[in-house]
CSV table of C-alpha atoms in Angstrom, one decimal:
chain,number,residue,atom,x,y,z
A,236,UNK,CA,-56.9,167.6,42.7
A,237,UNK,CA,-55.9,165.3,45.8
A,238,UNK,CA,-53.4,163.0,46.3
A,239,UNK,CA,-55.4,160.9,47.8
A,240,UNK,CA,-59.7,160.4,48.8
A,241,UNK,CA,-60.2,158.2,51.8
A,242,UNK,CA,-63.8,156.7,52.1
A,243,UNK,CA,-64.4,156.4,55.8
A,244,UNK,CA,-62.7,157.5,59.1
A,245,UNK,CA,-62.6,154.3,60.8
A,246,UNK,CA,-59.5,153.2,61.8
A,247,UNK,CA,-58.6,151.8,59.1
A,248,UNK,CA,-59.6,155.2,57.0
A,249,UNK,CA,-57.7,157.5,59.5
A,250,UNK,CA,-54.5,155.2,60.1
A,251,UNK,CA,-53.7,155.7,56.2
A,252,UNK,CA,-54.8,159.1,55.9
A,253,UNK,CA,-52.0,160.2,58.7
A,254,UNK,CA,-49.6,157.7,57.1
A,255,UNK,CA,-50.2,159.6,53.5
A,256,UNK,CA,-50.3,163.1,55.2
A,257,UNK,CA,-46.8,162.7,57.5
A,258,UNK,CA,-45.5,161.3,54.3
A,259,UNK,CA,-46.9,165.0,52.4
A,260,UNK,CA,-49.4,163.9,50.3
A,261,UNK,CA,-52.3,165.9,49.7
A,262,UNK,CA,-54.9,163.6,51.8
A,263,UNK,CA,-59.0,163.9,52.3
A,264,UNK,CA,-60.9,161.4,54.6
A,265,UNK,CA,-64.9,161.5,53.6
A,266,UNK,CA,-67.0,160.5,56.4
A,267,UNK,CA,-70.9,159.8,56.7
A,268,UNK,CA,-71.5,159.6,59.9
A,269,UNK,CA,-71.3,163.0,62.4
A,270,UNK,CA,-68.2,161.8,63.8
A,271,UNK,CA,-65.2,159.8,63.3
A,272,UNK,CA,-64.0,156.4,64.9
A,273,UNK,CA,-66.9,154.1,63.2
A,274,UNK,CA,-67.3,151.5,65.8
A,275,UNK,CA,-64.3,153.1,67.8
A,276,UNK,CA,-66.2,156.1,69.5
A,277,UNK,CA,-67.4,157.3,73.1
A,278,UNK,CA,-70.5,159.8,74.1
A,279,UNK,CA,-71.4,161.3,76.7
A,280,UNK,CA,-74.5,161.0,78.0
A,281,UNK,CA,-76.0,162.8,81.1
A,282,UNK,CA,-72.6,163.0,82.5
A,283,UNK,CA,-71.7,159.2,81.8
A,284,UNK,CA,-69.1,158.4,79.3
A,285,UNK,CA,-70.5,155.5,77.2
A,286,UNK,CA,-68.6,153.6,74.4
A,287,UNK,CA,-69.9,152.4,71.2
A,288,UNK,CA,-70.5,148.9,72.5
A,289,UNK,CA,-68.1,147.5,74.6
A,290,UNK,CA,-64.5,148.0,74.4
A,291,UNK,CA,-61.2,147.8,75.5
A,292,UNK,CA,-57.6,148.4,73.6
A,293,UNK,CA,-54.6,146.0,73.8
A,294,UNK,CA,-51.9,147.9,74.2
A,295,UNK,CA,-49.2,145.4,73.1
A,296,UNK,CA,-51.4,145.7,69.4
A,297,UNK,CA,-47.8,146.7,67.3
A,298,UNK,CA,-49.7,148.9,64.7
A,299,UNK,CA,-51.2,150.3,67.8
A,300,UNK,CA,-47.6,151.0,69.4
A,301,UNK,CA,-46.7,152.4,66.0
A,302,UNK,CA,-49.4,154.8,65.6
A,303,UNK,CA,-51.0,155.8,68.7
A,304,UNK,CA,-49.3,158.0,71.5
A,305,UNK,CA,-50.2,155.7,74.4
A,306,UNK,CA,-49.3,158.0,77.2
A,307,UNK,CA,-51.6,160.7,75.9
A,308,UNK,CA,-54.4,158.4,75.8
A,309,UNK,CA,-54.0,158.3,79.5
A,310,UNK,CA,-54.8,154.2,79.5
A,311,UNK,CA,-56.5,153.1,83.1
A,312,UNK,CA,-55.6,149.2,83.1
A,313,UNK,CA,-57.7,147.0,83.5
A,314,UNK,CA,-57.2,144.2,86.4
A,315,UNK,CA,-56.1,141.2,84.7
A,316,UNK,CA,-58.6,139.1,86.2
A,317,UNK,CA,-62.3,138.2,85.8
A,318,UNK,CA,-65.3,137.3,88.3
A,319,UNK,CA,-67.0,134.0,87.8
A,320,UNK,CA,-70.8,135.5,88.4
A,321,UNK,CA,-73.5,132.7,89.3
A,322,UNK,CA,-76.1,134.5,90.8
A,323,UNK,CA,-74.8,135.8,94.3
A,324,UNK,CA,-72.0,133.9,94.3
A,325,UNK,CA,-68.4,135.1,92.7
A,326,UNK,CA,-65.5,134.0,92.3
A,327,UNK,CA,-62.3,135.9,91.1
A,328,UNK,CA,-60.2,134.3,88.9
A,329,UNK,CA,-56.7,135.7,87.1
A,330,UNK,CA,-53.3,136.1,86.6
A,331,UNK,CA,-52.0,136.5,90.5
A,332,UNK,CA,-48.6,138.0,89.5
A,333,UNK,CA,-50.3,141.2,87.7
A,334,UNK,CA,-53.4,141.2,90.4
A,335,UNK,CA,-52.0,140.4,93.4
A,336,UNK,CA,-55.6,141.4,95.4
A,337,UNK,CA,-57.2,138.4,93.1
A,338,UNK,CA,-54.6,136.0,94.7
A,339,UNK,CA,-56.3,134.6,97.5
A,340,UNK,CA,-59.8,133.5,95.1
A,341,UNK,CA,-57.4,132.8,92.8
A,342,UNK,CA,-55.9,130.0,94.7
A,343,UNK,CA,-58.9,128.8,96.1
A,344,UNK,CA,-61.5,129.0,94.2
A,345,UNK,CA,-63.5,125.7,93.6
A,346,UNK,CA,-65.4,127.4,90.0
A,347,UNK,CA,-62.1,126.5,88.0
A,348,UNK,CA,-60.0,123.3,88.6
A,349,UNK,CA,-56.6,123.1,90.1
A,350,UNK,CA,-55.1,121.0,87.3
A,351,UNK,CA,-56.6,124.0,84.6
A,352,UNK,CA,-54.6,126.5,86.5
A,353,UNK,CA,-51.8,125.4,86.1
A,354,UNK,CA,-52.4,124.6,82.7
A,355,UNK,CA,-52.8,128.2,81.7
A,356,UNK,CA,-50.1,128.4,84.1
A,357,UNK,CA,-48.6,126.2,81.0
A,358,UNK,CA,-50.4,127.8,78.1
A,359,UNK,CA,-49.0,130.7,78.8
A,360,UNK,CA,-45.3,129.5,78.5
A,361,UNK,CA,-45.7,127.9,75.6
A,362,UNK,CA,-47.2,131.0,73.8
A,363,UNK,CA,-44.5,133.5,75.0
A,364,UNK,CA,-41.4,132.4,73.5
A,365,UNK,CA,-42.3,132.7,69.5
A,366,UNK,CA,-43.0,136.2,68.1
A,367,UNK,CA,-46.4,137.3,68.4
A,368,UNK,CA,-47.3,136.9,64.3
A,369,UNK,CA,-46.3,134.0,63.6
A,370,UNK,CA,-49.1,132.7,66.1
A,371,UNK,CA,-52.0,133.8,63.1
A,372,UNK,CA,-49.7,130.8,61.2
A,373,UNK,CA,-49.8,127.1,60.8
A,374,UNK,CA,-52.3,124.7,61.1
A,375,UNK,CA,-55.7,125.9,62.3
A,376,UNK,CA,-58.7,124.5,64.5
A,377,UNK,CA,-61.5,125.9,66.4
A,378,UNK,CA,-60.5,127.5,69.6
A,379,UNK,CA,-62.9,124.8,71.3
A,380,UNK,CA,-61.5,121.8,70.2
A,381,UNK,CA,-57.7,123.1,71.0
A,382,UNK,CA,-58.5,124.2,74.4
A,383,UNK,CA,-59.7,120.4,74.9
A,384,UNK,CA,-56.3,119.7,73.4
A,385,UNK,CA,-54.5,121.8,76.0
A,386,UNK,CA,-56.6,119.5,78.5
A,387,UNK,CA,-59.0,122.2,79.6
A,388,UNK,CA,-61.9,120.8,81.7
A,389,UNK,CA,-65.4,121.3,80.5
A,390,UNK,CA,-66.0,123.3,83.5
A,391,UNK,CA,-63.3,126.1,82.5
A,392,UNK,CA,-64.2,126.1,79.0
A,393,UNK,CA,-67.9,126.4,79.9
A,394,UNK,CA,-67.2,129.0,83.3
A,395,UNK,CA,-64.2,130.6,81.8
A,396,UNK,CA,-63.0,130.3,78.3
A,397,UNK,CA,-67.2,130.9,76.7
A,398,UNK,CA,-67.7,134.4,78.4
A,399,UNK,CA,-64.5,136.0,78.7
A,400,UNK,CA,-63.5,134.9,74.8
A,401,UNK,CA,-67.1,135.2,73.9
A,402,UNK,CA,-66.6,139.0,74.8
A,403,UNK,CA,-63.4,139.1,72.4
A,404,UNK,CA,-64.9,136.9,69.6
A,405,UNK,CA,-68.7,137.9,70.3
A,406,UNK,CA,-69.4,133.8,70.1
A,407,UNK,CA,-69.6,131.8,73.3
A,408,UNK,CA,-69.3,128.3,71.1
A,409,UNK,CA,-65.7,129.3,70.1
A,410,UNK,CA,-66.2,128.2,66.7
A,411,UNK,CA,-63.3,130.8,66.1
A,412,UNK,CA,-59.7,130.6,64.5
A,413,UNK,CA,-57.8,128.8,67.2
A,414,UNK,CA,-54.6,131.1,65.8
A,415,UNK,CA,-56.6,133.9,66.7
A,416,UNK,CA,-57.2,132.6,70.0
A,417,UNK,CA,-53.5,132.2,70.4
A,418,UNK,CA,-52.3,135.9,69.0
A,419,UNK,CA,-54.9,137.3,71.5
A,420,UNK,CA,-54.1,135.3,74.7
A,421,UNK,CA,-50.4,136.7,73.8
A,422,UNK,CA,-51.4,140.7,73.5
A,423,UNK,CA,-53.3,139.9,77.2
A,424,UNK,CA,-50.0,138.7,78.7
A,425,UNK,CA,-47.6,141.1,77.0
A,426,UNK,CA,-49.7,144.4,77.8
A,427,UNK,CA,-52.9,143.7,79.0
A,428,UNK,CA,-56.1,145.6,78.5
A,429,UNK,CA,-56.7,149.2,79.3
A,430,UNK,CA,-59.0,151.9,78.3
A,431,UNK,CA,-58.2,155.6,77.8
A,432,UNK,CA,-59.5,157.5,80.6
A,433,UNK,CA,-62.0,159.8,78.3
A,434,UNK,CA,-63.5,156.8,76.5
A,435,UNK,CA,-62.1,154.6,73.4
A,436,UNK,CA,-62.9,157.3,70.9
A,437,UNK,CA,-59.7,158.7,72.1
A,438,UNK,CA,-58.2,156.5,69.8
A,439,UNK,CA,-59.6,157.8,66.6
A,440,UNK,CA,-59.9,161.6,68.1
A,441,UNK,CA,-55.9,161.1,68.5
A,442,UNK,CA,-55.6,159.1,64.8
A,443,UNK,CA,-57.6,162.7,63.4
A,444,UNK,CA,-55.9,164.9,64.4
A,445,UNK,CA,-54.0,166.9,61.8
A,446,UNK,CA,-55.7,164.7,59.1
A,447,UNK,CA,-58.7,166.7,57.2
A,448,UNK,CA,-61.9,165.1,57.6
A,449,UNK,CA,-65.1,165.6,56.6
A,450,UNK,CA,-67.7,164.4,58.0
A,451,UNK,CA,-71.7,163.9,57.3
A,452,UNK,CA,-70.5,163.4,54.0
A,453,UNK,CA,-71.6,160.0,51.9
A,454,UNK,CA,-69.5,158.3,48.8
A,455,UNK,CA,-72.3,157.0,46.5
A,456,UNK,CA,-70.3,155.9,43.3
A,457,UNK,CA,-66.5,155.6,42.1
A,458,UNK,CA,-65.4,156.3,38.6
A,459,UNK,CA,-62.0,155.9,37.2
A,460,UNK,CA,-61.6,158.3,34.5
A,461,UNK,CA,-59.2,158.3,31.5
A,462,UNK,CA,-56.9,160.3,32.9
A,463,UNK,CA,-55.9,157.9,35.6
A,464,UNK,CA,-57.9,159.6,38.4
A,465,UNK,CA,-60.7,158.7,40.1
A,466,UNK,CA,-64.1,160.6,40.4
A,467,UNK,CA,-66.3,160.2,43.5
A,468,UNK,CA,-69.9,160.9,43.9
A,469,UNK,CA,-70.3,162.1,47.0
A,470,UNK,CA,-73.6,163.9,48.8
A,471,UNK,CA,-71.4,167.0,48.7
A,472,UNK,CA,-70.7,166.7,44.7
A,473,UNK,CA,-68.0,165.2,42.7
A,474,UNK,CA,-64.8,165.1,43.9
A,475,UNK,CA,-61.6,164.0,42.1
A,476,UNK,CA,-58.7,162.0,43.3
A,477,UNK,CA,-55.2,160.7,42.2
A,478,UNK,CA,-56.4,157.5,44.2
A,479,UNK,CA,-58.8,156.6,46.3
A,480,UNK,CA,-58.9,154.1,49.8
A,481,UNK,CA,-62.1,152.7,50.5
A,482,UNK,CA,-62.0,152.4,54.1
A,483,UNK,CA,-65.9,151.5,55.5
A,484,UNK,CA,-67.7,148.5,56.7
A,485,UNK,CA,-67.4,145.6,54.4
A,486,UNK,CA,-70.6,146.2,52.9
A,487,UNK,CA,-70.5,149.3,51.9
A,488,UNK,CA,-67.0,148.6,50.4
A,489,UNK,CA,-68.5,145.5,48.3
A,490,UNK,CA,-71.3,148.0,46.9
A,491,UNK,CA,-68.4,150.6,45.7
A,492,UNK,CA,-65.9,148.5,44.8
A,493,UNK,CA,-67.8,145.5,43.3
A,494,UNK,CA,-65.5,143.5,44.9
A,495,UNK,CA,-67.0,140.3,46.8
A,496,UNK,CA,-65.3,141.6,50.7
A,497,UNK,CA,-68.5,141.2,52.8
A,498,UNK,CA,-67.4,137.9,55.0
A,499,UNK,CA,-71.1,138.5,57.1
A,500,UNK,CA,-71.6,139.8,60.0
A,501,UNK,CA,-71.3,139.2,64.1
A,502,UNK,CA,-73.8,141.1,65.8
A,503,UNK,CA,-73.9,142.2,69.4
A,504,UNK,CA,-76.4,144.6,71.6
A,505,UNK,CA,-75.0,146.6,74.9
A,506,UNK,CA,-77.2,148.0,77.8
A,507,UNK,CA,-75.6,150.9,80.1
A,508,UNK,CA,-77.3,152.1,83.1
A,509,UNK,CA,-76.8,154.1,86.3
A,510,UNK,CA,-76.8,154.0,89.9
A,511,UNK,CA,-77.3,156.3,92.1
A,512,UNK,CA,-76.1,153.5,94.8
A,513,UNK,CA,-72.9,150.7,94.9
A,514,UNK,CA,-74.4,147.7,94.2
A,515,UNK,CA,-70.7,146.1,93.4
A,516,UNK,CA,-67.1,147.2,94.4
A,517,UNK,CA,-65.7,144.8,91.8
A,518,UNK,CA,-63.8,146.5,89.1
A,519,UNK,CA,-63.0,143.8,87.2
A,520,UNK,CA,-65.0,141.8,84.4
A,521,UNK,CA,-68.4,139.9,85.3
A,522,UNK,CA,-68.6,136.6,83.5
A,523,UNK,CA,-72.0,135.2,83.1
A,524,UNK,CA,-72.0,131.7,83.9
A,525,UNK,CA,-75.9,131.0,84.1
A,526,UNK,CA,-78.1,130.6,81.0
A,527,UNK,CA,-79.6,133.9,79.5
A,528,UNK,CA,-78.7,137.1,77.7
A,529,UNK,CA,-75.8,138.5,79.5
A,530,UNK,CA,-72.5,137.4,78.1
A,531,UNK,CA,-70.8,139.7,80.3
A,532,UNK,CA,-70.9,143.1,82.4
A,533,UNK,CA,-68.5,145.5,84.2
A,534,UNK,CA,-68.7,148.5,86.6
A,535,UNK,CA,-66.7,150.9,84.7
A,536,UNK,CA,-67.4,153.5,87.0
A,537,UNK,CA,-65.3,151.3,89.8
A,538,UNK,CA,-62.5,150.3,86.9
A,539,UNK,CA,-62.2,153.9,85.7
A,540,UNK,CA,-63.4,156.7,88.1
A,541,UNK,CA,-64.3,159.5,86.2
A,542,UNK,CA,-66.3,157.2,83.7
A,543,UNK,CA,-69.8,158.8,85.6
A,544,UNK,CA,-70.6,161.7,87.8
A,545,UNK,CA,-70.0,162.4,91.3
A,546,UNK,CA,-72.3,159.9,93.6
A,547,UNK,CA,-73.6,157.7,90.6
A,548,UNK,CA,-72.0,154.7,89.1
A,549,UNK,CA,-72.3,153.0,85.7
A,550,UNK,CA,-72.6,149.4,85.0
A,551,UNK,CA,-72.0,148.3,80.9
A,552,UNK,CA,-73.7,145.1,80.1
A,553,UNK,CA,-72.6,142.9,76.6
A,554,UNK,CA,-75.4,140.4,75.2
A,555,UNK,CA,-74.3,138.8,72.3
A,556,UNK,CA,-75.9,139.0,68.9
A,557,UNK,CA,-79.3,141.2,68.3
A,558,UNK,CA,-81.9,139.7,70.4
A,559,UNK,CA,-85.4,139.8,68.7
A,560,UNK,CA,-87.2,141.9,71.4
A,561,UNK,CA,-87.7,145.5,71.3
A,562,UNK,CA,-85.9,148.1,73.8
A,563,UNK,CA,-88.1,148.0,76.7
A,564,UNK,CA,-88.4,144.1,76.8
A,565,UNK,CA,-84.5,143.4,76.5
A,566,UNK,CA,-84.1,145.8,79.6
A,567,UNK,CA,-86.5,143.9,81.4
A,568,UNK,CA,-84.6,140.6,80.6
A,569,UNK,CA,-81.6,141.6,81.5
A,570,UNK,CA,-83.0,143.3,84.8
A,571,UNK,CA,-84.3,139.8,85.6
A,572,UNK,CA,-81.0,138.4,85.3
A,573,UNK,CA,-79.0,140.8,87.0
A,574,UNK,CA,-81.0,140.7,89.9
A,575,UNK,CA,-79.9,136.7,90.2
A,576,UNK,CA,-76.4,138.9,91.0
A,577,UNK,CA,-77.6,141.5,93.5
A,578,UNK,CA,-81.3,141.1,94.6
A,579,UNK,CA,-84.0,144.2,94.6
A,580,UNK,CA,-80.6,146.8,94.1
A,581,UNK,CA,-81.8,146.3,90.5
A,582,UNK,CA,-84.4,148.7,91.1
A,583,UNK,CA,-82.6,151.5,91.4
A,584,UNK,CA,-80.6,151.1,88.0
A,585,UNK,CA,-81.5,153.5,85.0
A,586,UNK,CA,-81.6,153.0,81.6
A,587,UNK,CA,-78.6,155.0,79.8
A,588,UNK,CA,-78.2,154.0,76.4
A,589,UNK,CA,-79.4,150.8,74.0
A,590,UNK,CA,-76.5,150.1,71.6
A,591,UNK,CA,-77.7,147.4,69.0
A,592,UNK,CA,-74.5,146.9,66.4
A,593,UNK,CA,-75.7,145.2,63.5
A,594,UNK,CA,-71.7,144.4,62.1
A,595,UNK,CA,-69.4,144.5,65.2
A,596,UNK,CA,-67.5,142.1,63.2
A,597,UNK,CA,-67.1,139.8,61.0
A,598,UNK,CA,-66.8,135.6,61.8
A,599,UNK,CA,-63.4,134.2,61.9
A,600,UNK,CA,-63.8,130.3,61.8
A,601,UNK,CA,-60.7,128.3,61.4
A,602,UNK,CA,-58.9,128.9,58.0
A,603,UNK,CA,-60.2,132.3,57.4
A,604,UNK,CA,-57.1,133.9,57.0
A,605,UNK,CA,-57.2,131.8,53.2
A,606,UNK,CA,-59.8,133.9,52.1
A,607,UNK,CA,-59.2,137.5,53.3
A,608,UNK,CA,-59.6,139.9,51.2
A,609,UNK,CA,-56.8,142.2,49.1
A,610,UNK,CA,-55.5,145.7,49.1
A,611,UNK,CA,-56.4,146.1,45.3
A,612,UNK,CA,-59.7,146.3,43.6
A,613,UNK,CA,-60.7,145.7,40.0
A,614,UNK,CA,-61.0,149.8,40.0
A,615,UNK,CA,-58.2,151.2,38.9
A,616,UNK,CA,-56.4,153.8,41.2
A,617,UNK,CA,-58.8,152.6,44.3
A,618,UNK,CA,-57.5,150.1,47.2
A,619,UNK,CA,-59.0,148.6,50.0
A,620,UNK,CA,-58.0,149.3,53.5
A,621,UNK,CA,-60.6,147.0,55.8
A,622,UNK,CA,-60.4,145.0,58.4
A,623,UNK,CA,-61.4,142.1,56.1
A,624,UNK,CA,-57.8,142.1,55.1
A,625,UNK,CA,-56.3,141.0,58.2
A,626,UNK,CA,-58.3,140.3,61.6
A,627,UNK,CA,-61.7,142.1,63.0
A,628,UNK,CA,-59.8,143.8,65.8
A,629,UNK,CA,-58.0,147.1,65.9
A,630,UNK,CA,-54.9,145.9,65.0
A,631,UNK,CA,-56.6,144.4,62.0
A,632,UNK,CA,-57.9,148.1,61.0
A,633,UNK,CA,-54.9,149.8,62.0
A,634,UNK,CA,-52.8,147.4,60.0
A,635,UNK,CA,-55.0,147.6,56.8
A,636,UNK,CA,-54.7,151.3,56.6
A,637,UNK,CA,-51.0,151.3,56.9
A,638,UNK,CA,-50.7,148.5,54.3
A,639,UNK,CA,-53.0,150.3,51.9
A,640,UNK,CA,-50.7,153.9,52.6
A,641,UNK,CA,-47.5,151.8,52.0
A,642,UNK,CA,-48.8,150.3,48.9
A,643,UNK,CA,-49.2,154.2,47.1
A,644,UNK,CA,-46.2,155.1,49.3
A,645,UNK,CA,-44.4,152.0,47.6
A,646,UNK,CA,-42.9,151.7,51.4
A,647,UNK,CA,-41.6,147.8,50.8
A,648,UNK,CA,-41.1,147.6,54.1
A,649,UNK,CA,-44.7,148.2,55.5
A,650,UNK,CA,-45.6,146.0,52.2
A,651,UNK,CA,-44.4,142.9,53.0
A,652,UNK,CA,-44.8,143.4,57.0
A,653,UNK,CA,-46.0,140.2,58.4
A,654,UNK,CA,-50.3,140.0,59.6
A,655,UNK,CA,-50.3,141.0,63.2
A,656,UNK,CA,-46.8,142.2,63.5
């Protein structure tokens, strides 16, 4: 019998299987897709390495630091810095100490204020001297309303803040936890954001390893039996645990758990094509400031060589939510729009990939954090590890799974470690 049957190799599901399997417990992680890494993966496609959706890690994430081997993930940083895009024109904007090249725009740009620069310049003071976690606590507001606090002009929140936290929160009205905001603008400043050279599902591949997985395999039903184990229907057969860790998208976990975890859903659709041309040299994050469907874009090809083959280059577009029109019409859309940004070069792109994400993640409006979900179910023997318990991030799905392996490991330490620390 096994220790211990994990329901899903997302993060969350492989972060507490390798917990429970360095701590020698007899560990299984059941997974029904092909692969592992849920929204965390990579493919490769014609040569191009293509994420699921749009991604990029935070290095200064603690569980991240705690459980991930950074320098064999072989992290390409990304330039601190974003480009105000309104149709040909561009504008850089950014941190000048960390991208010196972007100094220059930086400065003198007219798209953002002088007075908003330096009060990020001032924002950014204030929210390095506590420690990170306690910035998820105390009193809460949307993001919006405390950037109008800080005295940000309606011209940065709209050019600036919308896009670039848009991207982070996947909604351009910041209607979003305001701590949330805060934790986040701190992981930028203390490490960045980098993506492994080989794609994100680096992460998850590295998380796997020396864990035993299965995948292709679905959990239908959970039954706790009388002799305080727990038997899992599976597409493979019954299989019987000491305990059990569901670890999948909220609603799955709801329909196995019959626990009420589903918070809904953000939604978000990505379009990645190729170039057999350089229609842009700018490595650094497009923010769409115009009306329309792109939230924003990047040449990864230029931010992390290697990313497509020799002579071609590959642009990743993020529209937010699931537009109602089908494939071919959404490329045409966005085709129209990008060729506000560089004229008849949109010709030459071709269509990669359509990545439409149903549950990205879930909405995070002030005062969430009051009604996440718990570790413990009304199962006996199973536990929650899921995002829902913490934050929709990585660090939230990293820091589940450690929190559900500490609770069977009855580690007190990793028990009663702080949200986000």
């Amino acid at each position: 019998m096994l220790d211990v049957l994990v329901v899903g190799g997302g993060l969350a599901g492989l972060t507490a299987a390798r917990v429970l399997t360095r701590a020698g417990r007899r560990v299984r992680v059941l997974e029904a897709a092909d692969g592992v890494g849920g929204r965390v993966r990579s493919r490769v496609v014609e040569g191009f390495t293509l994420e699921a959706g749009y991604q990029v890690l935070f290095p200064a994430y603690p569980a991240v630091r705690r459980h991930l081997d950074l320098d064999a993930l072989d992290l390409v940083p990304i330039p601190p810095a974003a480009v105000i895009r309104r149709g040909e024109r561009a504008a850089v904007v950014g941190d000048p100490f960390r991208d010196p090249s972007g100094l220059p725009s930086t400065l003198t740009t007219l798209a953002l204020p002088l007075g908003d620069k330096l009060r990020v310049a001032r924002l950014a003071a204030r929210l390095r001297a506590p420690a990170p976690h306690t910035l998820l606590n105390g009193p809460d507001e949307t993001t919006e309303s405390y950037l109008r606090r800080q005295g940000f002009s309606e011209a940065t929140i709209d050019r600036f803040f919308r896009p670039f936290f848009g991207g982070i929160f996947l909604r351009r009205d910041l209607h979003t936890s305001a701590r949330l905001f805060r934790y986040y603008f701190r992981m930028l400043m203390e490490g960045g954001a980098a993506l492994p050279r080989a794609g994100i599902g680096a992460l998850s591949q590295q998380l796997a390893r020396d864990v035993d997985v299965t995948t292709g395999v679905r959990v239908t039903r959970l039954a706790p039996q009388p002799g305080g184990h727990v038997s899992a229907a599976t597409s493979a057969g019954e299989i019987d645990a000491r305990h059990v860790i569901v670890a999948t998208d909220p609603n799955t976990a709801q329909n196995l758990t019959g626990e009420p975890v589903s918070r809904g859903s953000l939604a978000s659709t990505y379009l990645y094509y190729a170039s057999p041309v350089s229609l842009d040299r700018q490595p650094r994050l497009l923010l769409n400031v115009e009306g329309g469907l792109i939230n924003n874009a990047q040449w990864l090809s230029n931010a992390i060589p290697g990313r497509a083959p020799g002579g071609q280059h590959l642009l990743a577009v993020s529209v937010l939510g699931l537009p109602g029109l089908d494939d071919a019409s959404l490329d045409a859309r966005v085709r129209g729009e990008l060729g506000r940004w560089y004229g008849s070069g949109v010709a030459g792109l071709r269509t990669l990939h359509v990545e439409r994400i149903p549950h990205a993640q879930y909405p995070q409006p002030p005062g969430y954090a009051a009604h996440l979900a718990g570790h413990a179910t009304r199962l006996p023997g199973v536990l929650l590890a899921s995002e829902v318990t913490s934050s929709s991030s990585i660090q939230g799905a990293m820091e589940s799974g450690e929190k559900a392996a500490a609770i069977l490991l009855g580690d007190l330490a990793g028990m009663s470690r702080p949200r986000g620390a």
